[in-house]
CSV table of C-alpha atoms and ligand atoms in Angstrom, one decimal:
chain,number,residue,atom,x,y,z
A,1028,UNK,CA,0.0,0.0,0.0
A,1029,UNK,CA,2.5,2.6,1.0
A,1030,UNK,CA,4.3,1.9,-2.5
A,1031,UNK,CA,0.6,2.8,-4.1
A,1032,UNK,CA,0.4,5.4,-2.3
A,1033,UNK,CA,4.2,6.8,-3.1
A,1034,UNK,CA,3.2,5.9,-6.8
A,1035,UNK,CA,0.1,8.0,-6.5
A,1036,UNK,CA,1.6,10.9,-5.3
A,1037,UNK,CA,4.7,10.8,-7.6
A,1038,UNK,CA,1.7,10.5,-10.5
A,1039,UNK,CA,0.2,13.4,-9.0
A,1040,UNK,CA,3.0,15.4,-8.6
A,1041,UNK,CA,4.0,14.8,-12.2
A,1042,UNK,CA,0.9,16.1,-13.7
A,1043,UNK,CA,1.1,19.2,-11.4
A,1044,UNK,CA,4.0,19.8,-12.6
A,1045,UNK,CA,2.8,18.7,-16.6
A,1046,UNK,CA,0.4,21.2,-15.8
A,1047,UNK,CA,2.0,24.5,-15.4
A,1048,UNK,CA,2.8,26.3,-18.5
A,1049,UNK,CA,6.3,27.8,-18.7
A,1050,UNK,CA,8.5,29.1,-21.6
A,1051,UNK,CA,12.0,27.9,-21.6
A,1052,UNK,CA,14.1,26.9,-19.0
A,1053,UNK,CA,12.3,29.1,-16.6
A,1054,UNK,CA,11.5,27.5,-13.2
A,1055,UNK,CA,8.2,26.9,-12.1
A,1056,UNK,CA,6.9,30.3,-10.3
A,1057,UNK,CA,7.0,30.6,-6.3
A,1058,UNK,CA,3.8,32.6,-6.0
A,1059,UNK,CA,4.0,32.9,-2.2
A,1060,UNK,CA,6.9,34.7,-2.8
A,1061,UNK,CA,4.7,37.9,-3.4
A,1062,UNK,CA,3.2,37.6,-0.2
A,1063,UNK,CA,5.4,40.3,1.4
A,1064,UNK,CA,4.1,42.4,-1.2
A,1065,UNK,CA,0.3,42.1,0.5
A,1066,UNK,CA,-1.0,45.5,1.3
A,1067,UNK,CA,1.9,47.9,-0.5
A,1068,UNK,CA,0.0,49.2,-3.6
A,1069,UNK,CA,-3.7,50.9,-3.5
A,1070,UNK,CA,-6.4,49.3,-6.5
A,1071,UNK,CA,-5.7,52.9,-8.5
A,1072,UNK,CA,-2.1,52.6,-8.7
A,1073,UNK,CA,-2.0,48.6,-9.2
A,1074,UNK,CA,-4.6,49.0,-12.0
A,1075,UNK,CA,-2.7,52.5,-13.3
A,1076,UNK,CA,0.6,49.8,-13.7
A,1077,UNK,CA,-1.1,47.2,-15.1
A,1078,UNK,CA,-4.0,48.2,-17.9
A,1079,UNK,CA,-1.5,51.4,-18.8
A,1080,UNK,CA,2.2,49.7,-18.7
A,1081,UNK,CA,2.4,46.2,-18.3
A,1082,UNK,CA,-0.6,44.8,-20.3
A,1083,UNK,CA,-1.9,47.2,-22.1
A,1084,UNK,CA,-4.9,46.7,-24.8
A,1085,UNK,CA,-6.7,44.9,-22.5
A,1086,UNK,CA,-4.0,42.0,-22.4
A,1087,UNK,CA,-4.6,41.5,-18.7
A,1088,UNK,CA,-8.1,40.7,-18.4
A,1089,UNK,CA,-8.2,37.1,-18.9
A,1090,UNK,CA,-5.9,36.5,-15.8
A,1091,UNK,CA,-6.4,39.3,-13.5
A,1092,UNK,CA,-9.5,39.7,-11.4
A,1093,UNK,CA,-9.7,43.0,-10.2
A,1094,UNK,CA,-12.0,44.0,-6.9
A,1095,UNK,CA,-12.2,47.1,-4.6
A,1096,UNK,CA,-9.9,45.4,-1.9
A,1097,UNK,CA,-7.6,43.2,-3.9
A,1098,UNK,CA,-6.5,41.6,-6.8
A,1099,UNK,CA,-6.8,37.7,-7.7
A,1100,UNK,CA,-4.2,36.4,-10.2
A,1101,UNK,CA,-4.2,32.8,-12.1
A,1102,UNK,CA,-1.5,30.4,-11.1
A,1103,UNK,CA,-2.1,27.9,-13.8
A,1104,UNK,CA,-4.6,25.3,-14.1
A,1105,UNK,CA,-6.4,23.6,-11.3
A,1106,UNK,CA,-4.4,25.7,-8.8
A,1107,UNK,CA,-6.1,28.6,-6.5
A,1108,UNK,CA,-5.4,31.9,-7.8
A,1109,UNK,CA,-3.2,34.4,-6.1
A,1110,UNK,CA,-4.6,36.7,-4.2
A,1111,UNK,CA,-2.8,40.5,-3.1
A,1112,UNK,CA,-4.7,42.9,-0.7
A,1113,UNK,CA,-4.7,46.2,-1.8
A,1114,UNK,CA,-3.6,49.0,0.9
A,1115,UNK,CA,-6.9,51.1,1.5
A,1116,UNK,CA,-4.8,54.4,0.7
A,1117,UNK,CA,-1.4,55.2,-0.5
A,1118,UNK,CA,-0.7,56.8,3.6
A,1119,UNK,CA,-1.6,53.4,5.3
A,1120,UNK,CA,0.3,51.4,2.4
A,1121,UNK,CA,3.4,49.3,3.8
A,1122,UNK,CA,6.8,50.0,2.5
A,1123,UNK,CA,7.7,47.9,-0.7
A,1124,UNK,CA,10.3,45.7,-0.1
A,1125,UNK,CA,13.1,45.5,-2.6
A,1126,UNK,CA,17.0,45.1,-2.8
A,1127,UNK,CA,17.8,48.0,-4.5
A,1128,UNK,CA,17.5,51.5,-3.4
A,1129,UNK,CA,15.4,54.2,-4.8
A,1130,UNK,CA,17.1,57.5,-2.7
A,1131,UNK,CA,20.6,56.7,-3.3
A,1132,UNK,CA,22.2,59.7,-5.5
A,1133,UNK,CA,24.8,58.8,-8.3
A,1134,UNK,CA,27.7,58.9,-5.6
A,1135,UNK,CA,27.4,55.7,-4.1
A,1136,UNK,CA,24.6,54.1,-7.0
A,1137,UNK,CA,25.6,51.0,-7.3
A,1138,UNK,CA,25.2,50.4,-11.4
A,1139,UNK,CA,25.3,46.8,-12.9
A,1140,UNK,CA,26.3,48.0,-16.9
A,1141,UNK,CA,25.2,44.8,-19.0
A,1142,UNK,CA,26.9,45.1,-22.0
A,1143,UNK,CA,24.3,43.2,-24.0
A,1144,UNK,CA,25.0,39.9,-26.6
A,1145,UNK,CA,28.6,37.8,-26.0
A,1146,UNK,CA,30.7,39.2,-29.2
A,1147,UNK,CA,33.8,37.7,-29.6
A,1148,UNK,CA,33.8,33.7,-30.8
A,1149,UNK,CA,30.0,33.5,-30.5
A,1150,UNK,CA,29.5,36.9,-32.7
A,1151,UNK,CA,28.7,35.1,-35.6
A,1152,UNK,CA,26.4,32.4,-34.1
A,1153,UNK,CA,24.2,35.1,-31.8
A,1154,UNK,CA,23.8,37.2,-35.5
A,1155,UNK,CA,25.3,40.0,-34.4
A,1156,UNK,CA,28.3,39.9,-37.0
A,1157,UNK,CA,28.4,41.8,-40.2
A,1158,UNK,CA,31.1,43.2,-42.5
A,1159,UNK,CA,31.0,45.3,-45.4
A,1160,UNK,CA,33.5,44.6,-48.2
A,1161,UNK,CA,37.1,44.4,-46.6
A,1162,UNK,CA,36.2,46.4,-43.6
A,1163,UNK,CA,37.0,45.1,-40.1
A,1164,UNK,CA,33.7,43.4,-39.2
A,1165,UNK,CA,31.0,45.1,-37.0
A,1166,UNK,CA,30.4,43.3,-33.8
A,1167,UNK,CA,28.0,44.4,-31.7
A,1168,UNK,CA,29.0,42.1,-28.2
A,1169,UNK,CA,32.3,43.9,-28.8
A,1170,UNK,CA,31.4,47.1,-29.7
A,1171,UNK,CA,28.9,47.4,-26.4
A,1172,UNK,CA,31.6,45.7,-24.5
A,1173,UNK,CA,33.7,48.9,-25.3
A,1174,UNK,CA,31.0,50.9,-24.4
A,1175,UNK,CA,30.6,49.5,-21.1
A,1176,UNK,CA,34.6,49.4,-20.1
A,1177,UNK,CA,34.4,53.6,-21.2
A,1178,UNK,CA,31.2,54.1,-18.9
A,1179,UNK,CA,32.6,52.3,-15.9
A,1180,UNK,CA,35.4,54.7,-15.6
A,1181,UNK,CA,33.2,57.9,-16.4
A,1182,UNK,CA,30.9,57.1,-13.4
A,1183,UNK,CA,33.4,56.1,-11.3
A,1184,UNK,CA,35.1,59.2,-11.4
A,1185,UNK,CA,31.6,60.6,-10.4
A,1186,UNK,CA,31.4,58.1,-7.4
A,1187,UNK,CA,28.9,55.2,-8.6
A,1188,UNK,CA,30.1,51.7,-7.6
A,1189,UNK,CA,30.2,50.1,-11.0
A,1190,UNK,CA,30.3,46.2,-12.1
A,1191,UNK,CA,30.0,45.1,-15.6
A,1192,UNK,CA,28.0,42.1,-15.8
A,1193,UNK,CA,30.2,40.3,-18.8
A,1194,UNK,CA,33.8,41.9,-19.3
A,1195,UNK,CA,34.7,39.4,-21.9
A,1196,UNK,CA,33.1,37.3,-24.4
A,1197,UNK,CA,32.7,34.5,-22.0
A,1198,UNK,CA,29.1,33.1,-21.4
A,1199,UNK,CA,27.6,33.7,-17.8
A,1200,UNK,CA,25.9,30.7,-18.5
A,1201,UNK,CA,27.3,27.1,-17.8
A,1202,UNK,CA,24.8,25.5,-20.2
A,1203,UNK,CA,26.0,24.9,-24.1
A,1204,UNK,CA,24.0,24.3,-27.5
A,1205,UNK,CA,24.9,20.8,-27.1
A,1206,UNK,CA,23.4,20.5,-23.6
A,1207,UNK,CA,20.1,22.4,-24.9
A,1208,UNK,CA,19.2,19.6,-27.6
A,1209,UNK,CA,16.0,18.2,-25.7
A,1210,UNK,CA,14.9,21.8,-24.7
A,1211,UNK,CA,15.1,22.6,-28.4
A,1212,UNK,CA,13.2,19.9,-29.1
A,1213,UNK,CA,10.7,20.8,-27.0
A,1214,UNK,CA,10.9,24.4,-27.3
A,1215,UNK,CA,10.3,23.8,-31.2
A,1216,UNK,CA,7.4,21.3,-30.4
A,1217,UNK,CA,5.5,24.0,-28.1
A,1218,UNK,CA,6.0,26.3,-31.0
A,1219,UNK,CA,4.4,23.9,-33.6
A,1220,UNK,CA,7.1,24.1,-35.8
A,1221,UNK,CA,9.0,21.6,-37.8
A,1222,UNK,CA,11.8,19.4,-35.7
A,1223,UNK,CA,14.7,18.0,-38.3
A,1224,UNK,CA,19.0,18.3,-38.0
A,1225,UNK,CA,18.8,22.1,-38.8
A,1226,UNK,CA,15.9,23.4,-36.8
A,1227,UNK,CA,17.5,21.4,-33.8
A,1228,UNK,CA,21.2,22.7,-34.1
A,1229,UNK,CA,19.8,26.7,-34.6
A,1230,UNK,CA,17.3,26.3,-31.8
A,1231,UNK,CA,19.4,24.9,-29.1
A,1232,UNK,CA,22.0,27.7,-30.5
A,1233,UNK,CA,19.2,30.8,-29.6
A,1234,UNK,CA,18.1,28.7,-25.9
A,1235,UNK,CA,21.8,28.8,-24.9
A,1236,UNK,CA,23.4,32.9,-26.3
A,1237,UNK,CA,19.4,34.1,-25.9
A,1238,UNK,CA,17.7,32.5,-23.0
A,1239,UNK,CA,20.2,30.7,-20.5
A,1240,UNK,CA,22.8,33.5,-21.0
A,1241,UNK,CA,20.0,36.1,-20.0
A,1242,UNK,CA,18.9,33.8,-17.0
A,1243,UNK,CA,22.1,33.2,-15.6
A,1244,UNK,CA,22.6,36.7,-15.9
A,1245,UNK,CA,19.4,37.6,-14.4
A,1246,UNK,CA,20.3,35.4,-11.5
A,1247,UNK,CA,24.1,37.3,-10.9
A,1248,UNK,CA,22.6,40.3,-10.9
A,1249,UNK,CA,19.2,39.2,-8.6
A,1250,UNK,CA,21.1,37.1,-6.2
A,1251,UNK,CA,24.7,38.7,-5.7
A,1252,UNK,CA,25.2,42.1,-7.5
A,1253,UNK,CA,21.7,43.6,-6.4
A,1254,UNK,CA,22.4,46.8,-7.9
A,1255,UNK,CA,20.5,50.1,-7.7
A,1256,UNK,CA,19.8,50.1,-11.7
A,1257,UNK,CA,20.9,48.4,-14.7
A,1258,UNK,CA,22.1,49.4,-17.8
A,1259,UNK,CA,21.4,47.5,-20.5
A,1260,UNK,CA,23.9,48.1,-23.3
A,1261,UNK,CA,23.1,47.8,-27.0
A,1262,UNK,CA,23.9,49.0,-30.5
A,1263,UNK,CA,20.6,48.4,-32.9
A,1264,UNK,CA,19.9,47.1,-36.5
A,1265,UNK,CA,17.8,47.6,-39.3
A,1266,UNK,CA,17.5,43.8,-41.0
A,1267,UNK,CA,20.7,43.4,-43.2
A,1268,UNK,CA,20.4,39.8,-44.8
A,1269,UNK,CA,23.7,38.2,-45.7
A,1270,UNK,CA,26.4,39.5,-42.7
A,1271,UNK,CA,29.0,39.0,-45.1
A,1272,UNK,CA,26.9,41.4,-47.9
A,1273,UNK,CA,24.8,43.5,-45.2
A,1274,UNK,CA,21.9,46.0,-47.0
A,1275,UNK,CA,23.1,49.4,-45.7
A,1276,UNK,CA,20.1,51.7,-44.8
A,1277,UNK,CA,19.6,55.4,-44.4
A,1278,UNK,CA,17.8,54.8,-41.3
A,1279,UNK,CA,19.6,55.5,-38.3
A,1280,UNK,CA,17.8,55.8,-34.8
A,1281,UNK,CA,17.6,55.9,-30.8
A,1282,UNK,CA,15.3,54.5,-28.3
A,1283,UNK,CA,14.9,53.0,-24.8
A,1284,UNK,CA,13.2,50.3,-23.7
A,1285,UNK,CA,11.2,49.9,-19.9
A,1286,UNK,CA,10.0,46.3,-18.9
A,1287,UNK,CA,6.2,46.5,-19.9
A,1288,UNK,CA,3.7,45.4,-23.0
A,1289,UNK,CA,3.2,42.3,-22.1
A,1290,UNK,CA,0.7,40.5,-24.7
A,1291,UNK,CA,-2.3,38.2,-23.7
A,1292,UNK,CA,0.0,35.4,-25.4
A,1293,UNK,CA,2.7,36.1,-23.0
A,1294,UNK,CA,0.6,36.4,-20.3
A,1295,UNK,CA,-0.7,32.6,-20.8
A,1296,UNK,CA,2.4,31.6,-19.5
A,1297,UNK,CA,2.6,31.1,-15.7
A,1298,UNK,CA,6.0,32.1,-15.0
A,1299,UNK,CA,5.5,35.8,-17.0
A,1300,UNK,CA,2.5,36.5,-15.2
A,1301,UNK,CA,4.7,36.0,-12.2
A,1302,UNK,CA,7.5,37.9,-13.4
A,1303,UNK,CA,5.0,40.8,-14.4
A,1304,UNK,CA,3.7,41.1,-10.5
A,1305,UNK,CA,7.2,41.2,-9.2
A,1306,UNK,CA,8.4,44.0,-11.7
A,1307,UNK,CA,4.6,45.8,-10.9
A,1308,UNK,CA,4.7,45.6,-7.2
A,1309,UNK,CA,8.7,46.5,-6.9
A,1310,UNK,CA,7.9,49.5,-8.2
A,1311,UNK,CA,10.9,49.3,-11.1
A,1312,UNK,CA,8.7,51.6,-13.9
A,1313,UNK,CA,8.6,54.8,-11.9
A,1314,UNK,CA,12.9,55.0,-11.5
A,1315,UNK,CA,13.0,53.1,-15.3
A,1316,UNK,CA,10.8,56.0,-16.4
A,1317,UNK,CA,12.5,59.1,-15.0
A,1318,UNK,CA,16.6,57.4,-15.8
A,1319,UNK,CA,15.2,56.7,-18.9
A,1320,UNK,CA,13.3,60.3,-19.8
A,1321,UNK,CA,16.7,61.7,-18.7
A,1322,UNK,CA,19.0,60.0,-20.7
A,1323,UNK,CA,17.0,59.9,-23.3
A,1324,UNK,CA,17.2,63.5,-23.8
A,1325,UNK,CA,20.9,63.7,-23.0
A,1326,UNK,CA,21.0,61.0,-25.3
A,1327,UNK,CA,19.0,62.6,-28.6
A,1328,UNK,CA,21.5,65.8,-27.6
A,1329,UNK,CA,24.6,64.0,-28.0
A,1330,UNK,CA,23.8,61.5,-31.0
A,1331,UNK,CA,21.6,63.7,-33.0
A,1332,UNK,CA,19.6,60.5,-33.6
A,1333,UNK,CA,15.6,60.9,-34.2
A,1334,UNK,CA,13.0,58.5,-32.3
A,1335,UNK,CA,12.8,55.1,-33.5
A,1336,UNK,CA,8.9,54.7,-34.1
A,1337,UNK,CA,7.6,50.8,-33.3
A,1338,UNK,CA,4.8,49.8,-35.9
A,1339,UNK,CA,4.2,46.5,-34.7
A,1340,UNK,CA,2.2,46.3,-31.4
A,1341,UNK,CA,5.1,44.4,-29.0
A,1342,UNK,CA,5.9,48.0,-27.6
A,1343,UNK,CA,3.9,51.1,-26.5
A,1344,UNK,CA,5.1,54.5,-26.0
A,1345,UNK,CA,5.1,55.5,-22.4
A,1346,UNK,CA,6.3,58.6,-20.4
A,1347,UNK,CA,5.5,61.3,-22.7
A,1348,UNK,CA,8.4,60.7,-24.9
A,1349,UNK,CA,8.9,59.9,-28.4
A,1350,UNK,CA,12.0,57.8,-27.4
A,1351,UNK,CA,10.5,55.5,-24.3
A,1352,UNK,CA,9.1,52.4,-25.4
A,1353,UNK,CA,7.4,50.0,-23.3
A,1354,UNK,CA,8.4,46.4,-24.3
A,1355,UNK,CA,8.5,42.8,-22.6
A,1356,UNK,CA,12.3,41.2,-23.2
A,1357,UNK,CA,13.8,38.7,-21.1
A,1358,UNK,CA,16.9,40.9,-20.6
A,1359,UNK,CA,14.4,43.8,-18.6
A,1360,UNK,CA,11.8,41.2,-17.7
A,1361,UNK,CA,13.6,39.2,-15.3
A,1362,UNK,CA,16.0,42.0,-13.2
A,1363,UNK,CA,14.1,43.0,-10.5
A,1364,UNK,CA,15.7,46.0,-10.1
A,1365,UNK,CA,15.2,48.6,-12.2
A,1366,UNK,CA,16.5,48.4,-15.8
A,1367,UNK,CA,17.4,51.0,-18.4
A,1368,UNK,CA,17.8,49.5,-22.2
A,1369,UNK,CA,19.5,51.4,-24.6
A,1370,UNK,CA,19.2,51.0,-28.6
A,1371,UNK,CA,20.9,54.1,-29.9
A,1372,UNK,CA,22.5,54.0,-34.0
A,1373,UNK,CA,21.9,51.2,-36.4
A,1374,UNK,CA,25.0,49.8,-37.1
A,1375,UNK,CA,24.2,48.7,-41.1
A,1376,UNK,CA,23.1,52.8,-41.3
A,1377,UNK,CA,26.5,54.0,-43.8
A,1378,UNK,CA,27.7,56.5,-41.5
A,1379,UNK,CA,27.5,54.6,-38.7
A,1380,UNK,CA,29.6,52.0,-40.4
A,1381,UNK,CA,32.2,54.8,-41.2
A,1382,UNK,CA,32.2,55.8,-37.6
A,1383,UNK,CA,32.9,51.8,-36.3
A,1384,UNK,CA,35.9,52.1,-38.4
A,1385,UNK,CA,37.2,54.7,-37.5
A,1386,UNK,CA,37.5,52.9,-34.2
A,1387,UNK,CA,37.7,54.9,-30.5
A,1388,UNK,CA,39.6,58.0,-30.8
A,1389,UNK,CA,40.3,61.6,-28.5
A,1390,UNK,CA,39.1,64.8,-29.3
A,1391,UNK,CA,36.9,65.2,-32.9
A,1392,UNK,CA,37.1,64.1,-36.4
A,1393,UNK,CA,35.3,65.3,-39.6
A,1394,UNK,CA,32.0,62.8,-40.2
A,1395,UNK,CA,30.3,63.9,-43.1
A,1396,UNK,CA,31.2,67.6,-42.8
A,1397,UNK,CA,31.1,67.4,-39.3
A,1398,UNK,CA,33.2,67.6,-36.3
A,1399,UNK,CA,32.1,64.5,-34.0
A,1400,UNK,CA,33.6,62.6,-31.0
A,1401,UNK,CA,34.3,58.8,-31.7
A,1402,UNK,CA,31.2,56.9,-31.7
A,1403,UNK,CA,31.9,55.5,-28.3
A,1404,UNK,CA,32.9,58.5,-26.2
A,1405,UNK,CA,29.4,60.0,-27.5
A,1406,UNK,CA,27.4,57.3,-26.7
A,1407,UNK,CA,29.5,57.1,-22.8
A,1408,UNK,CA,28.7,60.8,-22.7
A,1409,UNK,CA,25.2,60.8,-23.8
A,1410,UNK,CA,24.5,58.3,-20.9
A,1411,UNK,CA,26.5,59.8,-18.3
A,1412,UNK,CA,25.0,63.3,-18.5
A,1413,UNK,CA,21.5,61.8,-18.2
A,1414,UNK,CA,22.7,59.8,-14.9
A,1415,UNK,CA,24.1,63.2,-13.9
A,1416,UNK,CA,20.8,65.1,-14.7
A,1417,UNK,CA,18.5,62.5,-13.3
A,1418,UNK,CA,20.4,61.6,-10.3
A,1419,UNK,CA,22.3,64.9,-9.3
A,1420,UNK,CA,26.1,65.1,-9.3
B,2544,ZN,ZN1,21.6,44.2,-29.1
C-alpha cells in the first residue's frame, strides 16, 4: 500500500508539474513569494501599472481579477489563484520591499552595466556579425563591450560603484547548445514548428546565447550584485540579410526600452504573469521612467539620432516621450531592479559604419562635414549626463 500510495503521489505530482505552463528553462513560479508584497499598492495605482504599462490593450483581463480590496491572479490550471490585498490608501500602504534603493544619488549608486549579446567567438552564431567589403567586421557584443569598459570609468570618477556584468566574451551561463538539444526539441514542439538536423542545431544555439545567457545573468545580478539600476547596453539594427553582404540603410535611430507590453500570449504563460507582478509591485517603472526620460534627452543631444517609431504592437510608448518604449524582453523582464535599455545607432546605417571604423579615438574628427567625438565617447557621454541630470552630481 504505502508503495501505491508513493506511486500515486509521484503520478500526481507529475501532472502538477505537466500542468504549469512555462517558456523555456524558466522554473516553475513561487507565488507565495509575493506575499510580502500584501498591502503595499492601493487598487488605483496597481490598476494604473497594469491596464496602462504592463498589459496594455486589454491583455490583462483574462488572468487578472480586479476587486475594490484586492487583486486575484491565475496560477495555472487547477491551482487557486493568487490573491494581493490592496492597501486602502497610498498613507496606510506598507513600504515595498526590494534590494535596490530608490534614494541613493549617483555617488554611491551602485550600477550593474550589461553590455548586451557575447561578441567575440560566438558573434557570428548570436547574429550579431556583419562586414561590409574588406572592412573590419561590426560586432555588436564587442562594440557594447567597449561601451561599457568607457562608462565604468566615467561614473566612477563621479562616485557610482560600478560592475560590468560580462567583461569578456565569455558566457555567464554554464549551459552549451549541445546541452540544450532536448529543450530545443521541445521548445520547437511547443512552437508547432517543424523538428529536423537544422531546426535542432539553430534552436538549441538561440536557448543557450538568448535565454540561459539572459537567466544566468538575471540570477548574478538578482542574487549577488543587487544593484540600484541596470544598464542594459546595445547597438541596434535595421534587418541586413547576408552579414557578409549587409543592406546598408539610411535609417539611423535611438530608443529605450522599460520592462512592460506584455501581450495576452505572454501572459498565458505562468512564469511571466509571475514575473509581471514582481516587476509591478517593486515599483521598477517609476525610476525606469525618470533614468530613462533623462538619458533619453541627453542622449538625442549627444547622438543627433531621431525616435525610433515601433509599428508592430510588441511595444507602447510610455512617459510622454517619443524615445521610451514599453516592451516585454527577457533581458528587462527578469531583473528586478530597475532596468534602463538602450538602442541608440543602427549599425548597417552607412555613417554609422564609417564611424565603427574609424575605431575609439580623443578629441573630434570630420564625419560627413562634421566635427564628431568617436562613436563610443558620444554614446559614454550621452548616458552619463543623463545619470548626472537625473540623479544629481
Ligand atoms: Zn543588441
Amino acid at each position: 500500500m504505502p508503495f501505491v500510495r508513493t506511486a500515486l503521489a509521484l503520478l500526481l505530482l507529475a501532472n502538477f508539474a505537466a500542468g504549469q505552463k512555462l517558456t523555456p528553462l524558466a522554473t516553475p513560479p513561487n507565488w507565495s513569494s509575493l506575499d510580502r508584497f500584501q498591502n503595499t499598492i492601493t487598487k488605483d495605482e496597481f490598476t494604473r501599472l497594469l491596464t496602462q504599462v504592463y498589459a496594455p490593450r486589454d491583455a490583462w483581463q483574462e488572468y487578472f481579477s480586479i476587486a475594490d480590496d484586492h487583486v486575484d491572479v491565475v496560477t495555472g490550471p487547477g491551482r487557486p489563484p493568487f490573491r494581493l490585498n490592496f492597501a486602502p490608501d497610498s498613507a496606510s500602504a506598507k513600504p515595498v520591499p526590494r534590494y535596490w534603493n530608490p534614494t541613493r544619488s549617483l555617488r554611491g549608486l551602485r550600477i550593474a552595466l550589461d553590455p548586451g549579446h557575447l561578441g567575440g567567438q560566438w558573434a557570428r552564431m548570436e547574429e550579431r556579425w556583419m562586414q561590409v567589403g574588406d572592412n573590419e567586421p561590426v560586432i555588436e557584443g564587442n562594440m557594447v563591450l567597449y561601451v561599457a569598459r568607457l562608462l565604468k570609468k566615467e561614473l566612477e570618477r563621479r562616485g557610482a560603484r560600478v560592475s560590468l556584468i560580462r567583461d569578456s566574451d565569455r558566457p555567464a551561463t554554464n549551459l552549451r547548445p549541445e546541452k540544450l538539444k532536448s529543450a530545443a526539441v521541445k521548445s520547437l514542439r511547443e512552437q508547432g514548428r517543424s523538428i529536423n538536423p537544422a531546426s535542432i542545431k539553430y534552436e538549441s544555439e538561440r536557448l543557450f546565447y538568448r535565454t540561459a545567457e539572459i537567466r544566468a545573468r538575471a540570477k548574478k545580478v538578482n542574487e549577488r550584485l543587487k544593484p540600484d539600476l541596470v544598464l542594459a547596453l546595445h547597438f541596434n539594427a535595421e534587418s541586413w540579410g547576408n552579414p557578409r553582404r549587409p543592406t546598408l540603410t539610411k535609417l539611423n535611430h535611438l530608443h529605450l526600452l522599460v520592462s512592460g507590453c506584455y501581450s495576452a500570449r505572454e501572459l498565458s504563460y505562468d512564469d511571466q504573469r509571475y514575473e509581471l507582478m514582481l516587476k509591478l509591485l517593486n515599483r521598477s517603472y517609476d525610476k525606469e521612467l525618470s533614468v530613462s526620460r533623462a538619458v533619453a534627452q541627453s542622449m538625442a543631444r549627444a547622438t543627433r539620432l531621431p525616435p525610433y517609431t515601433y509599428k508592430s504592437d510588441t511595444a507602447i510608448n510610455v512617459g510622454g516621450s517619443p524615445y521610451i518604449w514599453a516592451r516585454n524582453l527577457l533581458a528587462n523582464r527578469l531583473f528586478e531592479c530597475p532596468v534602463v535599455y538602450l538602442e541608440p545607432y543602427v549599425m548597417n546605417n552607412k555613417e554609422v559604419v564609417d564611424r565603427v571604423q574609424l575605431g575609439d579615438y580623443p578629441g573630434r574628427r570630420n564625419i560627413n562635414g562634421t566635427p564628431r567625438e568617436s562613436i563610443y565617447r558620444e554614446y559614454v557621454r550621452g548616458v552619463v549626463d543623463g545619470l548626472v541630470a537625473n540623479y544629481g552630481q
